[in-house]
Amino acid sequence: MAEQKVELFARRLDHGVQKAVHNNSAAGTEKRYNVLGTDYSAPDDLRRLAGQIRQHSIEYLDTYLEQAEQSLKRQGAHVHFAVTADDACRAVSDILQKAGAKKVVKSKSMISEEIHLNDHLGTMGIESVETDLGEYIIQIDGDHPSHIVKPIIHKNRRDIAKSFEREGLGDYNDDPETITRRARVFMRDKYLQADAGITGANFVSAESGRLVLVTNEGNSRFCLAAPKIHIALVGIEKVIPSDADLAVLLNLLGRSATGQQLTVYTEFINGPARTDRPSGPQEMHVIFVDNQRSEILASDCREILRCIRCGACLNVCPVYRQASGHAYRSVYPGPLGAVLSPLLAGKKFKELADLPKASSLCGACNEVCPVDIPIPDLLLKLRNRGHQEHAPSPGTPPMGAFAKLASSPMLWRFAMKSNKVMNLVPLEKLPLPYLQPWLKTRTLPTWRGGEFRSWMKSRHKK
Ligand code: SF4
């Protein structure tokens, strides 16, 4: 029996990387827990409120998207809609080519990863430089992010020092301050030379047309300081009804993502430069990207669209901590990715249908989620969908015999009475080759069938 792919990846993962991911994630979870517990007497109530705001936003997405479009236009922005990833890439390159832009600087944006924007711009002869330090290291290494908030959680400073030396950013030096200073010097030139700045958006207020961007390095601010054009790529689900909702969402985002009360730089962008506000890009384009989101909205897993990309569910997940992000073979790892990635895959759902199984269903992801997404329920729905669509199911033994046993009251009663026999010959010892790999990673408890029924009966008699 083939092993589950995430499990296989975790087994082969370098021990040092696994330890770094585990420790970093665990520290993130603890910081989140402390700051929420200290600052709020009922953080779960706040999470539920945030969940309601986000659920309302997606339930009325058509209305709010239309309102956001009008508000953005009023602010002077151009608004585009892209149905597929290719449409979105084309929309970006069309804007750049029309303006004769050859160089762009980018701030961190998961949706640009999702649509493989840098690859597309490369084929169009446009240089695109990532300005978030972690994303820049990923870019020069030809690597992929392994966490949505900390993209290089799988690397250490020695790896980074080697990459910088290779790229001619100075002799080998793994002092974190030196690494940061060198990146800063390199980036300053890129900001000044860039024709356009590309960003994502954490939220878009339908009421005001305000784009909200949060970063800890301030790089998105630099991306918008010198370039003449600003392009924002935004998943359609990022729209929220009003600015007032930000009071709840921003407070939870910083605390859940990095254990900070507020992310260091929180920017509110109100359209391009105007005569009464001359600084900033002359031209602003907002591209709303669908890329399967409408399908997800129409499905029974629509709650995943509430996600505000904080990464808390990754940090707390025992599977993510063991396997790291690359095990999920997609842009979004961890419990979030186990739900979102197969859904975003659309017709290729089956290729990622194993991801919802990469979970112990312990429920920790739901408990930390700032927008209260019922991730375990969604995982079960997707497991069921995989089963219905006959997706390959490596690592799962055939359950037909157990199903027969469990669905026949007579057989079940008989099995309950077979305690002694069941414990006499443990399953691991039975010549059942298809079951052995599954049992290798599971410790079955001593068989105590029937005890509960006897206990119930005795209570009944009383
Ligand atoms: S699913 Fe929830 S916890 Fe996970 S990244 Fe999204 S908002 Fe954060």
XYZ file of C-alpha atoms and ligand atoms in Angstrom:
470
model
C 0.000 0.000 0.000
C 1.442 3.385 -1.038
C 1.984 5.941 1.706
C 0.008 9.141 1.921
C 2.042 11.810 0.091
C 2.247 14.329 2.957
C 3.304 11.537 5.309
C 5.986 10.396 2.875
C 7.307 13.959 2.541
C 7.430 14.339 6.330
C 9.382 11.105 6.641
C 11.994 12.296 4.167
C 12.255 15.829 5.498
C 15.676 16.907 6.716
C 15.712 16.712 10.501
C 17.127 20.249 10.887
C 14.389 21.719 8.677
C 11.710 19.783 10.513
C 13.003 21.039 13.856
C 13.127 24.662 12.640
C 9.562 24.486 11.312
C 8.309 22.822 14.482
C 9.976 25.275 16.878
C 9.054 28.347 14.878
C 5.425 27.265 14.547
C 5.127 26.346 18.215
C 6.594 29.723 19.242
C 4.089 31.473 16.945
C 1.189 29.633 18.545
C 2.348 30.546 22.024
C 2.779 34.233 21.160
C -0.700 34.323 19.649
C -2.178 32.656 22.695
C -0.466 35.049 25.123
C -1.318 38.265 23.321
C -4.971 37.353 22.741
C -5.392 36.133 26.303
C -3.788 39.257 27.748
C -5.607 41.771 25.583
C -9.121 40.342 25.545
C -11.270 38.787 28.240
C -13.257 36.781 25.654
C -11.127 36.303 22.535
C -13.437 33.543 21.284
C -16.354 35.975 21.175
C -14.230 38.276 19.041
C -13.309 35.394 16.728
C -16.963 34.559 16.320
C -17.806 38.174 15.531
C -15.011 38.291 12.927
C -16.337 35.028 11.477
C -19.804 36.561 11.153
C -18.402 39.654 9.420
C -16.476 37.548 6.928
C -19.365 35.128 6.378
C -21.703 38.053 5.722
C -19.146 39.513 3.273
C -19.017 36.354 1.204
C -22.755 35.659 1.376
C -23.358 39.089 -0.199
C -20.193 39.131 -2.285
C -21.960 40.117 -5.503
C -23.403 43.240 -3.856
C -20.186 44.225 -2.094
C -17.999 43.603 -5.142
C -20.171 45.909 -7.206
C -20.083 48.522 -4.472
C -16.300 48.166 -4.173
C -15.927 48.646 -7.914
C -17.921 51.902 -7.803
C -16.042 53.164 -4.756
C -12.633 52.371 -6.256
C -13.566 54.136 -9.466
C -14.683 57.147 -7.459
C -11.219 57.147 -5.899
C -9.711 57.260 -9.399
C -8.633 53.616 -9.706
C -9.153 51.427 -12.775
C -10.960 48.191 -11.929
C -10.507 44.911 -13.807
C -12.007 41.455 -13.287
C -10.085 38.279 -14.108
C -11.886 34.941 -14.244
C -8.847 32.665 -14.452
C -5.208 32.796 -13.366
C -4.194 33.319 -17.008
C -6.629 36.226 -17.348
C -5.125 37.823 -14.263
C -1.543 37.423 -15.525
C -2.543 38.836 -18.898
C -4.298 41.799 -17.290
C -1.085 42.656 -15.405
C 1.196 42.329 -18.423
C -1.218 44.269 -20.656
C -1.156 47.209 -18.242
C 2.638 47.066 -18.025
C 3.188 46.718 -21.762
C 0.818 49.574 -22.542
C 2.876 51.778 -20.243
C 6.187 50.473 -21.646
C 7.122 49.194 -18.175
C 10.096 46.834 -18.030
C 10.832 46.679 -14.319
C 8.481 46.047 -11.427
C 8.840 45.687 -7.685
C 6.433 43.453 -5.807
C 5.328 43.226 -2.239
C 4.242 39.898 -0.774
C 1.020 38.618 -2.297
C -0.228 35.054 -2.055
C -2.506 35.497 -5.029
C 0.445 36.418 -7.243
C 2.033 33.128 -6.149
C -1.240 31.359 -6.888
C -1.351 32.640 -10.483
C 2.447 32.264 -11.025
C 2.772 35.913 -11.931
C 6.581 36.130 -11.797
C 6.964 33.282 -14.299
C 4.520 35.000 -16.629
C 6.258 38.368 -16.384
C 9.599 36.656 -17.002
C 8.325 35.218 -20.288
C 7.180 38.726 -21.274
C 10.683 40.105 -20.655
C 9.607 42.071 -17.577
C 11.848 41.996 -14.503
C 9.887 41.458 -11.317
C 11.674 41.714 -7.972
C 10.161 40.477 -4.714
C 10.781 43.057 -1.993
C 9.638 41.139 1.085
C 12.941 39.731 2.389
C 11.631 36.185 2.742
C 10.019 36.243 -0.687
C 13.202 37.702 -2.208
C 15.243 34.797 -0.813
C 12.670 32.367 -2.199
C 12.965 34.115 -5.579
C 16.774 34.019 -5.841
C 16.807 30.385 -4.685
C 14.144 29.356 -7.225
C 12.272 27.946 -4.229
C 8.647 28.092 -3.060
C 7.253 29.588 0.167
C 6.529 27.002 2.844
C 4.367 29.215 5.067
C 1.902 31.935 4.097
C 3.249 34.473 6.598
C 6.839 33.273 7.067
C 7.775 32.056 3.598
C 11.286 30.915 4.581
C 10.376 29.153 7.802
C 12.281 26.160 6.345
C 15.591 28.033 5.919
C 18.243 29.153 8.372
C 20.590 32.139 8.259
C 23.471 30.041 6.915
C 21.369 29.041 3.900
C 20.523 32.697 3.338
C 24.131 33.870 3.687
C 25.160 31.344 1.017
C 22.415 32.553 -1.318
C 23.482 36.186 -0.860
C 27.115 35.293 -1.561
C 26.087 33.407 -4.703
C 24.021 36.389 -5.922
C 26.955 38.782 -5.413
C 25.386 40.638 -2.473
C 28.618 40.381 -0.450
C 30.982 37.815 1.018
C 29.559 35.030 3.157
C 28.186 36.555 6.356
C 25.393 34.939 8.321
C 24.873 37.777 10.775
C 21.113 38.570 10.491
C 21.688 42.326 10.698
C 24.246 42.231 7.889
C 21.891 40.125 5.750
C 19.065 42.615 6.283
C 21.283 45.641 5.598
C 22.549 44.126 2.353
C 19.017 43.357 1.210
C 17.970 46.899 2.049
C 20.777 48.447 -0.021
C 19.978 46.167 -2.951
C 16.234 46.913 -2.758
C 16.595 50.704 -2.583
C 18.008 50.743 -6.122
C 15.262 48.456 -7.378
C 12.543 50.691 -5.909
C 14.018 53.730 -7.641
C 14.384 51.980 -10.999
C 10.936 50.351 -11.036
C 8.255 51.457 -13.480
C 5.465 49.827 -11.503
C 4.715 48.427 -8.050
C 2.591 45.312 -7.642
C 0.882 44.524 -4.354
C -1.905 42.322 -3.057
C -4.501 43.600 -0.589
C -5.513 42.250 2.782
C -8.915 43.904 2.583
C -10.887 46.164 0.292
C -13.650 48.231 1.848
C -16.718 48.264 -0.380
C -17.992 51.379 1.361
C -14.930 53.583 0.855
C -12.943 51.838 -1.882
C -9.995 51.828 0.507
C -7.341 49.186 -0.051
C -5.743 47.905 3.140
C -2.239 46.472 3.095
C -0.323 45.134 6.073
C 3.390 44.335 6.148
C 6.062 44.115 8.791
C 8.885 45.435 6.631
C 7.265 48.493 5.097
C 8.216 47.246 1.649
C 4.763 47.751 0.146
C 5.073 51.432 1.047
C 8.345 51.631 -0.889
C 6.757 49.780 -3.813
C 4.270 52.645 -4.072
C 6.641 55.551 -3.418
C 8.637 55.912 -6.631
C 6.881 53.887 -9.388
C 4.300 55.638 -11.539
C 1.905 52.686 -11.670
C 0.347 50.648 -8.890
C -1.282 47.312 -9.689
C -3.117 45.524 -6.878
C -4.078 41.881 -7.326
C -7.004 41.027 -5.091
C -8.919 37.782 -4.604
C -12.621 38.614 -4.900
C -13.243 37.324 -1.379
C -11.098 40.087 0.156
C -13.946 42.595 -0.015
C -15.489 43.627 3.298
C -18.580 45.794 3.760
C -17.127 48.830 5.534
C -14.113 50.469 7.166
C -15.664 49.832 10.598
C -15.175 46.090 10.108
C -11.428 46.659 10.069
C -11.485 47.415 13.788
C -12.241 43.757 14.431
C -10.321 42.182 11.567
C -7.028 44.083 11.873
C -6.892 43.516 15.619
C -7.238 39.790 15.101
C -4.976 39.571 12.054
C -1.796 40.906 13.695
C -2.333 38.930 16.883
C -3.120 35.678 15.065
C -0.348 35.966 12.477
C 2.673 37.029 14.492
C 1.477 37.663 18.035
C 1.692 41.444 17.486
C -1.078 43.775 18.556
C -0.986 45.328 15.115
C 1.137 44.562 12.070
C 3.950 47.135 11.916
C 2.836 48.882 8.720
C -0.871 49.160 8.037
C -1.593 51.213 4.946
C -4.867 52.576 3.709
C -4.697 53.384 0.017
C -7.225 55.823 -1.346
C -6.610 55.748 -5.077
C -3.759 57.207 -7.157
C -2.124 60.629 -6.782
C -4.437 63.638 -7.254
C -3.850 67.349 -7.412
C -4.763 67.705 -3.743
C -2.572 64.682 -2.857
C 0.340 64.709 -5.292
C 2.498 61.871 -3.916
C 2.185 58.220 -4.951
C 1.621 56.440 -8.256
C -0.125 58.369 -11.045
C -2.094 55.311 -12.102
C -3.763 52.663 -9.979
C -5.258 49.397 -11.201
C -7.150 46.926 -9.048
C -7.533 43.454 -10.556
C -10.150 41.305 -8.820
C -9.245 37.671 -9.356
C -11.811 34.869 -9.290
C -9.749 31.775 -10.172
C -12.288 29.199 -8.890
C -13.560 31.321 -6.009
C -17.071 31.550 -7.501
C -17.125 27.748 -7.623
C -16.049 27.574 -3.992
C -18.722 30.110 -3.085
C -21.330 27.888 -4.688
C -20.046 24.799 -2.865
C -20.669 23.480 0.647
C -17.131 24.572 1.592
C -17.681 28.299 1.104
C -16.644 29.123 4.692
C -13.008 28.761 3.644
C -13.398 32.060 1.767
C -13.573 33.820 5.148
C -9.816 33.212 5.524
C -7.701 36.296 6.226
C -4.393 34.465 5.643
C -3.004 34.761 9.161
C -1.228 31.406 9.236
C -2.343 30.542 12.798
C -3.813 27.218 11.675
C -0.495 26.249 10.090
C 1.424 27.063 13.266
C -0.806 24.990 15.512
C -1.236 21.998 13.211
C 0.665 18.865 14.329
C 0.838 17.661 10.725
C 2.222 20.950 9.382
C 4.799 21.018 12.187
C 6.048 17.598 11.131
C 5.780 17.937 7.381
C 6.454 21.653 6.654
C 4.781 23.563 3.836
C 6.235 21.968 0.704
C 4.573 18.685 1.611
C 1.250 20.211 0.527
C 2.423 20.642 -3.112
C 0.533 23.897 -3.485
C 0.733 27.592 -2.624
C -1.392 27.268 0.512
C -0.102 24.723 3.057
C -1.376 23.514 6.417
C -5.050 23.083 7.322
C -5.964 26.128 5.211
C -4.253 24.567 2.193
C -5.695 21.128 2.860
C -9.103 22.695 2.234
C -8.388 25.545 -0.171
C -5.836 23.965 -2.500
C -7.978 21.035 -3.742
C -10.875 23.467 -4.233
C -8.738 25.934 -6.188
C -7.515 23.055 -8.327
C -10.999 22.911 -9.919
C -11.104 20.090 -12.447
C -7.794 18.801 -11.094
C -9.346 18.270 -7.651
C -8.324 14.608 -7.598
C -4.619 15.513 -7.826
C -4.825 17.163 -4.404
C -7.635 15.083 -2.936
C -5.167 13.452 -0.532
C -4.576 16.769 1.300
C -7.782 16.745 3.388
C -6.533 13.459 4.817
C -3.370 15.104 6.115
C -5.078 15.938 9.367
C -5.666 14.267 12.702
C -8.976 16.204 12.930
C -7.904 17.389 16.376
C -9.752 20.678 15.821
C -6.885 22.960 16.910
C -7.050 24.790 13.567
C -10.647 25.804 14.214
C -9.842 26.886 17.759
C -7.144 29.342 16.654
C -8.790 30.606 13.479
C -9.548 34.326 13.903
C -12.591 34.007 11.647
C -13.789 30.752 13.194
C -13.667 28.612 10.044
C -14.905 25.074 10.818
C -11.862 23.545 9.127
C -12.332 19.966 10.429
C -15.903 19.901 9.034
C -14.643 21.121 5.666
C -11.890 18.495 5.670
C -14.498 15.787 6.207
C -16.656 17.144 3.381
C -13.669 17.091 1.045
C -12.680 13.572 2.116
C -16.193 12.545 1.240
C -15.988 14.331 -2.111
C -12.705 12.541 -2.852
C -14.406 9.248 -2.078
C -17.411 10.081 -4.286
C -15.122 11.045 -7.160
C -12.976 7.929 -6.716
C -9.830 9.937 -6.059
C -6.748 7.801 -5.403
C -6.489 7.139 -1.706
C -2.956 6.039 -0.831
C -2.449 5.166 2.787
C -6.053 4.192 3.448
C -6.728 0.467 3.799
C -9.960 -0.912 2.340
C -12.623 -0.414 4.970
C -15.274 -2.667 3.422
C -14.954 -5.436 6.035
C -15.066 -2.938 8.905
C -18.086 -1.187 7.345
C -19.924 -4.522 7.198
C -19.083 -5.246 10.818
C -19.993 -1.781 12.053
C -23.281 -1.585 10.199
C -24.649 -4.953 11.308
C -25.998 -4.844 14.909
C -25.674 -8.616 15.190
C -22.051 -8.788 14.027
C -21.163 -5.756 16.122
C -22.650 -7.330 19.262
C -20.685 -10.476 18.541
C -17.467 -8.487 18.086
C -18.138 -6.659 21.336
C -18.169 -9.954 23.119
C -14.882 -11.055 21.575
C -12.705 -8.913 23.805
C -10.441 -11.679 24.886
C -9.837 -13.032 21.401
C -9.197 -9.535 19.984
C -6.577 -8.813 22.627
C -5.070 -12.280 22.323
C -4.002 -11.718 18.720
C -3.223 -8.033 18.106
C -4.078 -6.818 14.606
C -0.400 -6.036 13.899
C 0.347 -9.740 14.211
C -2.293 -10.879 11.743
C -1.191 -11.743 8.194
C -3.036 -8.780 6.636
C -0.390 -7.118 4.425
C -2.657 -4.275 3.269
C -3.259 -3.255 6.888
C 0.322 -3.335 8.167
C 1.607 0.046 6.756
C -1.501 1.722 8.196
C -0.909 0.152 11.583
C 2.752 1.204 11.556
C 1.738 4.803 12.270
C -1.103 4.019 14.661
C -1.234 2.570 18.139
C -4.511 0.823 18.713
C -5.868 0.832 22.259
C -6.651 -2.361 24.119
C -9.970 -3.743 22.886
C -12.605 -3.000 25.513
C -15.709 -3.646 23.472
C -18.979 -3.963 25.372
C -17.914 -2.108 28.517
C -19.909 0.987 27.608
C -23.043 -1.050 26.912
C -22.721 -2.877 30.244
C -22.235 0.447 32.018
C -25.333 1.885 30.347
C -27.343 -1.189 31.238
C -26.265 -1.018 34.867
C -27.275 2.666 35.047
C -30.605 1.852 33.486
C -31.310 -0.765 36.146
C -30.650 1.768 38.915
S -7.960 29.389 7.890
Fe -8.158 30.759 9.679
S -6.311 30.330 10.889
Fe -5.930 29.479 8.833
S -4.870 31.125 7.728
Fe -7.053 31.365 7.323
S -7.787 32.814 8.851
Fe -5.818 32.077 9.559
